[in-house]
PDB file of C-alpha atoms in Angstrom:
ATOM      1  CA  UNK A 131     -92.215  90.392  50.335  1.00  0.00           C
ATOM      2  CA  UNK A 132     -88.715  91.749  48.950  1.00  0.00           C
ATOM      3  CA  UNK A 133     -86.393  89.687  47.242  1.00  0.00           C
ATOM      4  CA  UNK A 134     -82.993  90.899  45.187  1.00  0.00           C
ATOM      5  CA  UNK A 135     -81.430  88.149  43.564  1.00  0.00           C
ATOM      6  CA  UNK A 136     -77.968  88.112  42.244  1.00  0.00           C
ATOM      7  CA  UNK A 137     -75.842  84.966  41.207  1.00  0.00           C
ATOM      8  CA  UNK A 138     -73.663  82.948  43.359  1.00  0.00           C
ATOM      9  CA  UNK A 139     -70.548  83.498  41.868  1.00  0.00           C
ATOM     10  CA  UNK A 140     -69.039  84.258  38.768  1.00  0.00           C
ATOM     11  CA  UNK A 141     -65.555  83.617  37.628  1.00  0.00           C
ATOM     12  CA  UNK A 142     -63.354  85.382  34.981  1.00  0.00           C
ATOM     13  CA  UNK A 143     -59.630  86.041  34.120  1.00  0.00           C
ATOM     14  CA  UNK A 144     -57.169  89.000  33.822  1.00  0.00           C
ATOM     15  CA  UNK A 145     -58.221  91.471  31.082  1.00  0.00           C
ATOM     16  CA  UNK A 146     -62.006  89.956  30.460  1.00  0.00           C
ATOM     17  CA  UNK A 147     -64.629  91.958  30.796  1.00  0.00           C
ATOM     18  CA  UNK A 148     -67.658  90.792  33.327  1.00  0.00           C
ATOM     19  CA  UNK A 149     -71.218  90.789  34.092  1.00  0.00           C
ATOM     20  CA  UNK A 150     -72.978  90.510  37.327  1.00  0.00           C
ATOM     21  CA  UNK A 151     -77.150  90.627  37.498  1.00  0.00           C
ATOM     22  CA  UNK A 152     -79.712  91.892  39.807  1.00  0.00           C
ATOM     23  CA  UNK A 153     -83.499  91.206  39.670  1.00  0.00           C
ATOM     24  CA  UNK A 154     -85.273  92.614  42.370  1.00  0.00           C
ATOM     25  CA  UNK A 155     -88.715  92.397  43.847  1.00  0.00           C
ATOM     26  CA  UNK A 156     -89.749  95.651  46.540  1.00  0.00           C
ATOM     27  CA  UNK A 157     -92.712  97.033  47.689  1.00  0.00           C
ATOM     28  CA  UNK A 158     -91.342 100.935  47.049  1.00  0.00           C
ATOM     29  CA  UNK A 159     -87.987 101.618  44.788  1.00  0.00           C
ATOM     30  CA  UNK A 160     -86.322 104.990  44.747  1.00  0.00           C
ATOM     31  CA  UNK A 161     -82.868 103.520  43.432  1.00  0.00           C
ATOM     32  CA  UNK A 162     -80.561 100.800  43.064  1.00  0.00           C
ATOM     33  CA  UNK A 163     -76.880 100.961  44.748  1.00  0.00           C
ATOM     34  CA  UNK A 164     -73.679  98.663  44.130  1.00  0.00           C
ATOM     35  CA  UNK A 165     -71.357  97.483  47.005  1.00  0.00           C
ATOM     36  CA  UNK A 166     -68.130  95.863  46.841  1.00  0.00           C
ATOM     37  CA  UNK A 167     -66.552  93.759  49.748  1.00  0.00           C
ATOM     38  CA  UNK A 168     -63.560  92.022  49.874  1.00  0.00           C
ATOM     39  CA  UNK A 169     -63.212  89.308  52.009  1.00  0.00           C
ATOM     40  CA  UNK A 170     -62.410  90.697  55.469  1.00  0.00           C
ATOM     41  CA  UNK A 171     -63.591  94.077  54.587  1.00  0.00           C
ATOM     42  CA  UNK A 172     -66.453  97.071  54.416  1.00  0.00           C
ATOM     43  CA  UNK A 173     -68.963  97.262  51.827  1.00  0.00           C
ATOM     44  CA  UNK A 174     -67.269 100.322  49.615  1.00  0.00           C
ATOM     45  CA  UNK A 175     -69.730 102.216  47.563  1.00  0.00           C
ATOM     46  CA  UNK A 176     -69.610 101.850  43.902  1.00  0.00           C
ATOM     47  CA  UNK A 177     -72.507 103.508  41.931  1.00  0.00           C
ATOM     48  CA  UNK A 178     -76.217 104.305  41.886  1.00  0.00           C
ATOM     49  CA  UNK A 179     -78.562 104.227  39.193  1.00  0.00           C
ATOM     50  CA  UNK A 180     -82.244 106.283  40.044  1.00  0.00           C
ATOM     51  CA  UNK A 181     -83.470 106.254  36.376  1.00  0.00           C
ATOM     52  CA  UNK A 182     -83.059 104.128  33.743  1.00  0.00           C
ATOM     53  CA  UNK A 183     -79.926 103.990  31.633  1.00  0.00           C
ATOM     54  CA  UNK A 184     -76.363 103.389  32.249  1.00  0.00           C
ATOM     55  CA  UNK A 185     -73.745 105.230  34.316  1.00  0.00           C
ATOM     56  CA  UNK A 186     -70.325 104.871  33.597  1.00  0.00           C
ATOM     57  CA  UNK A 187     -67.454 105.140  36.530  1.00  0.00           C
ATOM     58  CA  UNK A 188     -64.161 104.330  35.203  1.00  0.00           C
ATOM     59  CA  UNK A 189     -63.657 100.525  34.433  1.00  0.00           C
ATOM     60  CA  UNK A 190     -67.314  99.752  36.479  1.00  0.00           C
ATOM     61  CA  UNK A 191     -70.216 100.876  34.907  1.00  0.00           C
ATOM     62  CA  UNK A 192     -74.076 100.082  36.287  1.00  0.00           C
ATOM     63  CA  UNK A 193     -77.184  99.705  34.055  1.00  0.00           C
ATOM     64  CA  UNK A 194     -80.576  99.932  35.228  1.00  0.00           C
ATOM     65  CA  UNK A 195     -84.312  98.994  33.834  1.00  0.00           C
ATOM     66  CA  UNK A 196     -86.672  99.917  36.063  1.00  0.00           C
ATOM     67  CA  UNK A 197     -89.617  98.162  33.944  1.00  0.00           C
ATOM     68  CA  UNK A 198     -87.570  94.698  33.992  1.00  0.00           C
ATOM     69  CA  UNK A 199     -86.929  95.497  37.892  1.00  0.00           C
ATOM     70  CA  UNK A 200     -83.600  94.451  36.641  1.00  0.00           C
ATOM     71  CA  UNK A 201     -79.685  96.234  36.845  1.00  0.00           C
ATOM     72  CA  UNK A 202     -76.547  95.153  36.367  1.00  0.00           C
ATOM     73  CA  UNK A 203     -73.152  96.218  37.084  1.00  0.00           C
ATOM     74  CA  UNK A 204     -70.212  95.755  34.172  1.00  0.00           C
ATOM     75  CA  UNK A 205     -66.781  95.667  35.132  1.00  0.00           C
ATOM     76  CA  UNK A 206     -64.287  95.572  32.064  1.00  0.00           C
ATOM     77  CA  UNK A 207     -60.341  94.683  32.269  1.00  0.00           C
ATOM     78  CA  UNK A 208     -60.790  92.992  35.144  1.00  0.00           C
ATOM     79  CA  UNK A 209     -58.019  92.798  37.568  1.00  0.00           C
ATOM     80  CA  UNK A 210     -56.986  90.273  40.756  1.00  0.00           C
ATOM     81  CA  UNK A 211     -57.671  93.067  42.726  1.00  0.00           C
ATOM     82  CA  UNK A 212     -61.418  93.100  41.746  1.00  0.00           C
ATOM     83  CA  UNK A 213     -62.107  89.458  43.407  1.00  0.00           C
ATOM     84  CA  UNK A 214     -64.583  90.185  45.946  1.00  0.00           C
ATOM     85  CA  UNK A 215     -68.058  90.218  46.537  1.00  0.00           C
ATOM     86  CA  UNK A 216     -70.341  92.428  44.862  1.00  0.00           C
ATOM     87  CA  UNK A 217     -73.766  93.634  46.517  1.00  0.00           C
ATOM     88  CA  UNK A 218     -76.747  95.217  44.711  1.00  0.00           C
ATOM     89  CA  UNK A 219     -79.103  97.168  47.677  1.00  0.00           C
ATOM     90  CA  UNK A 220     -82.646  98.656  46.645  1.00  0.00           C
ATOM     91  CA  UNK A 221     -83.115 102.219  48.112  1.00  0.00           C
ATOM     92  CA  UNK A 222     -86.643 101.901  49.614  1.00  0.00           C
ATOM     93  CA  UNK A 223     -87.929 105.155  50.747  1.00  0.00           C
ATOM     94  CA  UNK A 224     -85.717 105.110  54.221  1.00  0.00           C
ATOM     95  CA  UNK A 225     -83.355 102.153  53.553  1.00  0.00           C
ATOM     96  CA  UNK A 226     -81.237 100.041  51.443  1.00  0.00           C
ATOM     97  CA  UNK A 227     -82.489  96.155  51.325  1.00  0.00           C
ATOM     98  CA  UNK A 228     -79.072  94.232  50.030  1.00  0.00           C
ATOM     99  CA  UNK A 229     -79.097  91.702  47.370  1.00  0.00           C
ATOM    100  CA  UNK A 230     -78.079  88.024  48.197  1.00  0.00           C
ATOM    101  CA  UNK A 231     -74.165  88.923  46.672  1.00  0.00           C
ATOM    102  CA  UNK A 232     -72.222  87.782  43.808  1.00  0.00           C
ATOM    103  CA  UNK A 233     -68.791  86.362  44.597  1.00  0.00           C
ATOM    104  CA  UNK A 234     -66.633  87.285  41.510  1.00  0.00           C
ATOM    105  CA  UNK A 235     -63.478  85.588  41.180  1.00  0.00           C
ATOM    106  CA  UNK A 236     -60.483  86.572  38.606  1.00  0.00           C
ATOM    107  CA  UNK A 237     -57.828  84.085  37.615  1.00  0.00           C
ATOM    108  CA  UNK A 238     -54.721  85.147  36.145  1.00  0.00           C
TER     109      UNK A 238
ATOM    110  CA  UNK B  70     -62.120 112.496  56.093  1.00  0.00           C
ATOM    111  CA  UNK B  71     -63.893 110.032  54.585  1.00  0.00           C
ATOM    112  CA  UNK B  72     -63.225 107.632  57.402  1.00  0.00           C
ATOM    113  CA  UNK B  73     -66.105 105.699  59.834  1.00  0.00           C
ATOM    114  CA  UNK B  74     -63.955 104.068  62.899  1.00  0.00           C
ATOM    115  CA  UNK B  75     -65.394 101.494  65.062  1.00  0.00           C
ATOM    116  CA  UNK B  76     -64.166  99.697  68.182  1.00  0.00           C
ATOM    117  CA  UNK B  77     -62.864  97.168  68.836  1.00  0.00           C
ATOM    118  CA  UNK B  78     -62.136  95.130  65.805  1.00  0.00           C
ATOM    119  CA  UNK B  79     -62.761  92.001  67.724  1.00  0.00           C
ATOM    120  CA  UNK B  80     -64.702  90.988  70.593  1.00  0.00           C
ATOM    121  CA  UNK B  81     -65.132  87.817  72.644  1.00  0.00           C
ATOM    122  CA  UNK B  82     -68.206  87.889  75.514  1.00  0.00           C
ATOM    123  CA  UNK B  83     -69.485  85.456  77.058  1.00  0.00           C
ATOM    124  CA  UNK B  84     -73.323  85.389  77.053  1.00  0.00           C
ATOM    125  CA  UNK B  85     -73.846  87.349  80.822  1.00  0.00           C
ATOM    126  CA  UNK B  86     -71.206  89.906  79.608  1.00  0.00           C
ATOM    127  CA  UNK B  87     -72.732  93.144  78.801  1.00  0.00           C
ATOM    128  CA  UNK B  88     -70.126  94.864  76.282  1.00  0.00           C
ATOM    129  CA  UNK B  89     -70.541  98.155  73.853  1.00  0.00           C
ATOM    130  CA  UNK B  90     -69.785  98.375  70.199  1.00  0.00           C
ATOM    131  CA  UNK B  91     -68.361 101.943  69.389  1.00  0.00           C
ATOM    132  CA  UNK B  92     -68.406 103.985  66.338  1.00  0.00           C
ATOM    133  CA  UNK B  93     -67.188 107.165  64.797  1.00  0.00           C
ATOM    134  CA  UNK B  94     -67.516 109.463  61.983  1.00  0.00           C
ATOM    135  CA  UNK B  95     -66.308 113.006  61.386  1.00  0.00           C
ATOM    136  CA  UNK B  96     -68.126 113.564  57.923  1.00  0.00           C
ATOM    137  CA  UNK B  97     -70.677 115.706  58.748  1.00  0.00           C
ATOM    138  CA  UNK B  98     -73.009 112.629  57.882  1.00  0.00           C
ATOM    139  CA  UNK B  99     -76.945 112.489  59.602  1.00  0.00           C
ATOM    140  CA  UNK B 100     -77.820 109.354  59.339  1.00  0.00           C
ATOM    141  CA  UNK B 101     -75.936 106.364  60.707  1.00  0.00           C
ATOM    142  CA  UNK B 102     -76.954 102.290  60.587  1.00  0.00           C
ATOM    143  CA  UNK B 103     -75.812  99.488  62.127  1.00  0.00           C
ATOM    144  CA  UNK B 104     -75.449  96.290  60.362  1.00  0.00           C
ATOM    145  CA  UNK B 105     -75.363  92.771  61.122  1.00  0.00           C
ATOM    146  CA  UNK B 106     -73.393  90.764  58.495  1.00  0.00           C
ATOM    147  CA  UNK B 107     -72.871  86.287  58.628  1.00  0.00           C
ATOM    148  CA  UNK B 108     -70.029  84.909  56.381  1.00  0.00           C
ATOM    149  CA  UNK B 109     -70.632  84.771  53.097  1.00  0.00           C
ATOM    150  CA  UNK B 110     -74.679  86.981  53.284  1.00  0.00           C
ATOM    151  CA  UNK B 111     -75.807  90.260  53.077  1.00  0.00           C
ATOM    152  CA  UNK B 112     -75.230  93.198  55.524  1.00  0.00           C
ATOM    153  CA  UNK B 113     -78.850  92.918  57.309  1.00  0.00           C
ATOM    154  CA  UNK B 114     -79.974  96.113  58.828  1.00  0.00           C
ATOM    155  CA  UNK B 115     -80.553  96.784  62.726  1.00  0.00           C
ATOM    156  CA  UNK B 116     -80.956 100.228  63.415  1.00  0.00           C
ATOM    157  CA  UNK B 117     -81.185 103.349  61.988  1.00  0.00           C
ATOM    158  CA  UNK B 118     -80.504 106.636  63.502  1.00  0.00           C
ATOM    159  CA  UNK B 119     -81.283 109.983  61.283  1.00  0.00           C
ATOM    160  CA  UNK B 120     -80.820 113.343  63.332  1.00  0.00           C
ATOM    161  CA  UNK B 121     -79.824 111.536  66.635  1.00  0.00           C
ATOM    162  CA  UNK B 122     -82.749 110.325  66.622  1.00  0.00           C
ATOM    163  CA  UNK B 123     -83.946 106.441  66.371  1.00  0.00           C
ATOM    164  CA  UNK B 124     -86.042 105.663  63.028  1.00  0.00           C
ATOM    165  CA  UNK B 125     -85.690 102.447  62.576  1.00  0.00           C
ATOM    166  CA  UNK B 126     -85.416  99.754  64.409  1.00  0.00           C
ATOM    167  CA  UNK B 127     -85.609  95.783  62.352  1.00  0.00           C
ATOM    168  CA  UNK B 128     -87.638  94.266  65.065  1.00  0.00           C
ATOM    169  CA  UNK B 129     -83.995  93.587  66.514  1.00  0.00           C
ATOM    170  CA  UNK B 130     -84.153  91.618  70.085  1.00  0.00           C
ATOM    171  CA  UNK B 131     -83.585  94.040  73.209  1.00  0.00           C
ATOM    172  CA  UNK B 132     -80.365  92.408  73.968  1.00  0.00           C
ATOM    173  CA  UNK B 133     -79.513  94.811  71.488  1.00  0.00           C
ATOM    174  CA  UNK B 134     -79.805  98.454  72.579  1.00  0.00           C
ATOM    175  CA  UNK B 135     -78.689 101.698  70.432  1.00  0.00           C
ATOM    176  CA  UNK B 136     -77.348 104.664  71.344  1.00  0.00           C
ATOM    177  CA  UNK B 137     -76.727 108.363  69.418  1.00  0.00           C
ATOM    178  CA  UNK B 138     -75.250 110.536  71.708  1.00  0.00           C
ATOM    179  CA  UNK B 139     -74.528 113.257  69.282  1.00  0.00           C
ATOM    180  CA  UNK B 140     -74.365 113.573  65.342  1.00  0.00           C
ATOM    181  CA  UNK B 141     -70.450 111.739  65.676  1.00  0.00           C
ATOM    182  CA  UNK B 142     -70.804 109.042  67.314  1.00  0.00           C
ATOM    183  CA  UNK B 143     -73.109 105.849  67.512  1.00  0.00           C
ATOM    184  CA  UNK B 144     -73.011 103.260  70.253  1.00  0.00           C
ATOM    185  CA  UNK B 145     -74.287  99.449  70.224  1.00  0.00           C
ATOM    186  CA  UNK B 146     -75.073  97.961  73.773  1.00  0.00           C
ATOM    187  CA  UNK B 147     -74.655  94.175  74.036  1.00  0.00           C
ATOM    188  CA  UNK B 148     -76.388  92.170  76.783  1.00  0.00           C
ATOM    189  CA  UNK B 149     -77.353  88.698  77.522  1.00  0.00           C
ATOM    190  CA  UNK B 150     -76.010  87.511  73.806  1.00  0.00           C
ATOM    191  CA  UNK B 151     -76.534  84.230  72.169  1.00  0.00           C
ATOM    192  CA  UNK B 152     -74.064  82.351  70.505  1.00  0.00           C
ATOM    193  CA  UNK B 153     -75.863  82.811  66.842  1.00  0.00           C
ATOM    194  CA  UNK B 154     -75.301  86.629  67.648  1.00  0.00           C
ATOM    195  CA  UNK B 155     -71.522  86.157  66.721  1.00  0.00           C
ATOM    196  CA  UNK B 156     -71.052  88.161  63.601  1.00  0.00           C
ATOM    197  CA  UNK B 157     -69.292  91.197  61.780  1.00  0.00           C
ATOM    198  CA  UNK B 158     -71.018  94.124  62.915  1.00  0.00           C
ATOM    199  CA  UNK B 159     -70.849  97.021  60.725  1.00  0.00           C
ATOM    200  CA  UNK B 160     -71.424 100.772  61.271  1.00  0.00           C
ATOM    201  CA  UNK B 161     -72.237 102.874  58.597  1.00  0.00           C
ATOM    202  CA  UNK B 162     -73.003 106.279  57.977  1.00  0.00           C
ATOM    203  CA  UNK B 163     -74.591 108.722  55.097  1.00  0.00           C
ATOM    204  CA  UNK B 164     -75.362 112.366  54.484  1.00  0.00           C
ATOM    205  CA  UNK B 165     -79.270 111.887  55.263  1.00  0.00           C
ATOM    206  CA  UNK B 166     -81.374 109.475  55.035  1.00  0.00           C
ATOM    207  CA  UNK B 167     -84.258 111.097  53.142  1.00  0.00           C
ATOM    208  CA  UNK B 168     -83.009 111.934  50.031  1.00  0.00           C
ATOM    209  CA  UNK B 169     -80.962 108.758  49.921  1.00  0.00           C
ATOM    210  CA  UNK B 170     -78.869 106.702  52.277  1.00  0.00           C
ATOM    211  CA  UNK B 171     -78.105 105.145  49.137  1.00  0.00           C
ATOM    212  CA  UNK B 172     -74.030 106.156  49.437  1.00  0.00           C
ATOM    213  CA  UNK B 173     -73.502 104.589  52.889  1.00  0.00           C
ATOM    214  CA  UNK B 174     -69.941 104.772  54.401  1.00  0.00           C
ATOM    215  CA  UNK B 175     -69.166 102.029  56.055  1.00  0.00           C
ATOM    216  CA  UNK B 176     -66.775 101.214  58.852  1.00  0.00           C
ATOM    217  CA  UNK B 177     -64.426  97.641  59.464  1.00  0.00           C
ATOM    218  CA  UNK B 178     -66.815  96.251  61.654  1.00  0.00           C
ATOM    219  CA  UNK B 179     -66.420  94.565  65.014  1.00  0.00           C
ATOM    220  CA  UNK B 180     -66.099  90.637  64.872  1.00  0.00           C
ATOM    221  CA  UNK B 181     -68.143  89.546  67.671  1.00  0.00           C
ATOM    222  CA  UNK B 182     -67.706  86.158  69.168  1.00  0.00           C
ATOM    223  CA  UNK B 183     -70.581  84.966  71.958  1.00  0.00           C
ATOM    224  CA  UNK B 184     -69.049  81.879  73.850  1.00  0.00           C
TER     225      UNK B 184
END
């Protein structure tokens, strides 16, 4: 089977700086993508990771271990504006296979 | 343009309606997907379309029936709906899909409601 497992939720205020997990289980793996969605919106495209390592985009930045079939995605001086929900998605050969979502919210 | 349109934003049918989900993108993009999303889960894949031409389909029920007719534009045919068919529907879009599909565009989706 495939499984990508993120936490629920996560809370965090103004200015922190926040983690959010993904352990994944897939039959093929090419990548591993980050979505954001705010309530009543699209998924938006935030980064991809291929190899191992970590990519830096701004205040987001995405790590990936492809041995620990494990990423995360780091958002520092968080912001209201980044309360949302935040998808990881396996690329698998044709397809992305979404992560169960984290809900991050940010408190003043 | 960066933009992937769909119509309408909402849509009530009852379940012997037959009704069409629209979508539109002007990026050049080869690949489209529709999505199925419930409050609060994942976007769960339907379809996928790469060239025009159908390449995946999720085992979706035929009450559900795609449509490409050219690289632009991507259709989703509703018939004979159930009531735990009301969702967001989301249409989204990337260069290809073989080297990656792994920067999808997406659109606003279409809130369907089956009464």
């Amino acid at each position: 089977g495939q499984s990508l497992e993120q936490p629920s939720e996560v809370t965090a205020v103004e200015g922190a700086i926040v983690q959010m997990n993904c352990t994944y289980q897939t039959s093929g793996f090419y990548g591993l993508s980050w979505y954001q969605q705010h309530d009543g919106g699209a998924p938006t495209f935030l980064s991809y990771n291929a190899l191992d390592g970590l990519e830096e985009t701004g205040r987001f930045s995405s790590f990936l271990s492809r041995s620990d079939s494990y990423g995360y995605l780091l958002l520092q001086e968080l912001q209201m504006k980044d309360s949302a929900s935040y998808f990881c998605a396996v690329r698998n050969t044709d397809k992305l296979i979404f992560g169960t979502g984290t809900r991050l919210q940010v408190f003043p | 343009d960066t933009e992937v349109t769909q119509t309408p934003k909402h849509l009530v049918m009852g379940m012997t309606n037959k009704k069409s989900l629209k979508c539109e993108q002007h990026m050049g993009h080869r690949a489209m997907y529709w999505y199925k999303q419930k409050a609060k889960k994942p976007p769960e894949l339907m379809f996928v379309y790469s060239y025009e031409k159908l390449s995946i389909n999720e085992s979706v029920p035929s009450r559900f029936s795609p449509e490409c007719p050219n690289s632009s534009l991507l259709n989703l045919h509703l018939h004979a709906l159930q009531p735990e068919d009301s969702a967001l529907y989301l249409c989204a879009s990337s260069q290809d899909n073989t080297s990656g599909g792994y920067e999808q565009y997406f659109g606003p989706g279409t809130r369907l409601t089956v009464t």
